[in-house]
Amino acid sequence: MMMDSFSDFRSMVWSYFYNSDKENKQRIRPRIIEEITPFYLKKFDEKIKEEGYLANRKLSWVDIYFVAVLGYFSFMIESDICSTYENIRDLRDRVHAIPNIKKWVERRPETHW
């Protein structure tokens, strides 16, 4: 269920970012940033607060995927979308503290996102 909700959110953000019509992109940007992103992130933040993770009350691929894609979303909307959501930040930090993930994050190539 959480992955389905995240997929819906992801589709909306991607449709904004990859929109080739600049006028339409500027028109929908406020809705993505002010309505859609807070709507979904608030729900994800509450779920993490209640259960510690997004699925099954333990770390799963859903959490790792969520954290990875949120980094890309921050690049897409030009804002650290995790900054307002304490529980999402905590999950991100816990995922980034996993030894092999931490090692990758420290050594990965520099990119825009």
Short mmCIF file of C-alpha atoms in Angstrom, two decimals:
data_model
loop_
_atom_site.label_atom_id
_atom_site.label_comp_id
_atom_site.label_asym_id
_atom_site.label_seq_id
_atom_site.Cartn_x
_atom_site.Cartn_y
_atom_site.Cartn_z
CA MET A 1 0.00 0.00 0.00
CA MET A 2 2.74 2.48 0.88
CA MET A 3 4.61 1.65 -2.30
CA ASP A 4 1.46 2.28 -4.33
CA SER A 5 1.05 5.68 -2.70
CA PHE A 6 4.70 6.46 -3.29
CA SER A 7 4.35 5.43 -6.94
CA ASP A 8 1.42 7.83 -7.32
CA PHE A 9 3.49 10.63 -5.79
CA ARG A 10 6.50 9.74 -7.92
CA SER A 11 4.41 9.84 -11.10
CA MET A 12 3.15 13.33 -10.31
CA VAL A 13 6.60 14.71 -9.54
CA TRP A 14 8.12 13.10 -12.62
CA SER A 15 5.33 14.39 -14.86
CA TYR A 16 6.13 17.87 -13.59
CA PHE A 17 9.91 17.61 -13.93
CA TYR A 18 9.95 15.97 -17.34
CA ASN A 19 7.26 18.24 -18.78
CA SER A 20 8.68 19.76 -21.96
CA ASP A 21 6.09 22.54 -22.09
CA LYS A 22 7.78 25.29 -20.04
CA GLU A 23 4.59 27.32 -19.58
CA ASN A 24 2.65 24.31 -18.36
CA LYS A 25 5.54 23.31 -16.11
CA GLN A 26 5.55 26.74 -14.45
CA ARG A 27 1.79 26.60 -14.09
CA ILE A 28 1.77 23.25 -12.28
CA ARG A 29 4.90 23.86 -10.16
CA PRO A 30 3.05 25.57 -7.27
CA ARG A 31 0.60 22.68 -7.03
CA ILE A 32 3.43 20.14 -6.93
CA ILE A 33 5.34 22.05 -4.25
CA GLU A 34 2.52 23.48 -2.14
CA GLU A 35 -0.14 20.76 -2.37
CA ILE A 36 0.99 17.39 -3.70
CA THR A 37 4.39 17.10 -2.02
CA PRO A 38 3.15 18.10 1.47
CA PHE A 39 0.07 15.87 1.11
CA TYR A 40 2.12 12.75 0.48
CA LEU A 41 5.12 13.52 2.66
CA LYS A 42 2.90 14.23 5.66
CA LYS A 43 1.33 10.79 5.29
CA PHE A 44 4.70 9.08 4.88
CA ASP A 45 6.09 11.00 7.86
CA GLU A 46 3.14 9.92 10.04
CA LYS A 47 3.56 6.28 8.99
CA ILE A 48 7.25 6.36 9.86
CA LYS A 49 6.45 8.00 13.21
CA GLU A 50 3.91 5.28 14.04
CA GLU A 51 5.85 2.26 12.83
CA GLY A 52 9.48 3.31 12.43
CA TYR A 53 9.48 2.32 8.78
CA LEU A 54 7.17 2.42 5.77
CA ALA A 55 6.33 -1.28 5.65
CA ASN A 56 6.15 -4.20 8.09
CA ARG A 57 7.59 -2.20 11.00
CA LYS A 58 11.11 -3.04 9.86
CA LEU A 59 13.62 -1.97 7.25
CA SER A 60 12.70 -3.14 3.77
CA TRP A 61 13.47 -2.35 0.16
CA VAL A 62 10.57 0.13 0.30
CA ASP A 63 12.48 2.31 2.78
CA ILE A 64 15.70 2.15 0.78
CA TYR A 65 13.92 2.97 -2.48
CA PHE A 66 11.96 5.78 -0.81
CA VAL A 67 15.12 7.41 0.55
CA ALA A 68 16.95 7.09 -2.76
CA VAL A 69 14.12 8.58 -4.81
CA LEU A 70 13.51 11.42 -2.34
CA GLY A 71 17.05 12.59 -2.96
CA TYR A 72 16.27 12.82 -6.65
CA PHE A 73 12.95 14.57 -5.93
CA SER A 74 14.78 17.23 -3.94
CA PHE A 75 16.88 17.89 -7.02
CA MET A 76 13.78 18.00 -9.23
CA ILE A 77 11.91 20.58 -7.20
CA GLU A 78 15.06 22.42 -6.10
CA SER A 79 14.39 22.03 -2.39
CA ASP A 80 15.34 19.60 0.39
CA ILE A 81 11.92 18.05 0.66
CA CYS A 82 12.97 16.11 3.76
CA SER A 83 13.81 19.22 5.78
CA THR A 84 10.29 19.74 7.12
CA TYR A 85 9.60 16.12 8.02
CA GLU A 86 11.49 14.92 11.09
CA ASN A 87 10.59 11.25 10.76
CA ILE A 88 11.48 11.13 7.06
CA ARG A 89 14.83 12.76 7.87
CA ASP A 90 15.38 10.18 10.61
CA LEU A 91 14.61 7.32 8.22
CA ARG A 92 16.93 8.84 5.61
CA ASP A 93 19.71 9.09 8.20
CA ARG A 94 19.17 5.49 9.34
CA VAL A 95 19.25 4.20 5.76
CA HIS A 96 22.36 6.26 5.01
CA ALA A 97 24.00 4.78 8.14
CA ILE A 98 23.77 1.21 6.81
CA PRO A 99 27.45 0.35 6.26
CA ASN A 100 27.35 -0.49 2.55
CA ILE A 101 24.99 2.38 1.76
CA LYS A 102 27.12 4.76 3.80
CA LYS A 103 30.20 3.62 1.91
CA TRP A 104 28.44 4.16 -1.44
CA VAL A 105 27.14 7.62 -0.48
CA GLU A 106 30.65 8.67 0.55
CA ARG A 107 32.26 7.37 -2.66
CA ARG A 108 29.58 7.92 -5.29
CA PRO A 109 30.31 10.27 -8.17
CA GLU A 110 29.32 13.89 -7.79
CA THR A 111 26.06 14.57 -9.61
CA HIS A 112 23.35 17.21 -9.65
CA TRP A 113 21.27 15.10 -7.31
#
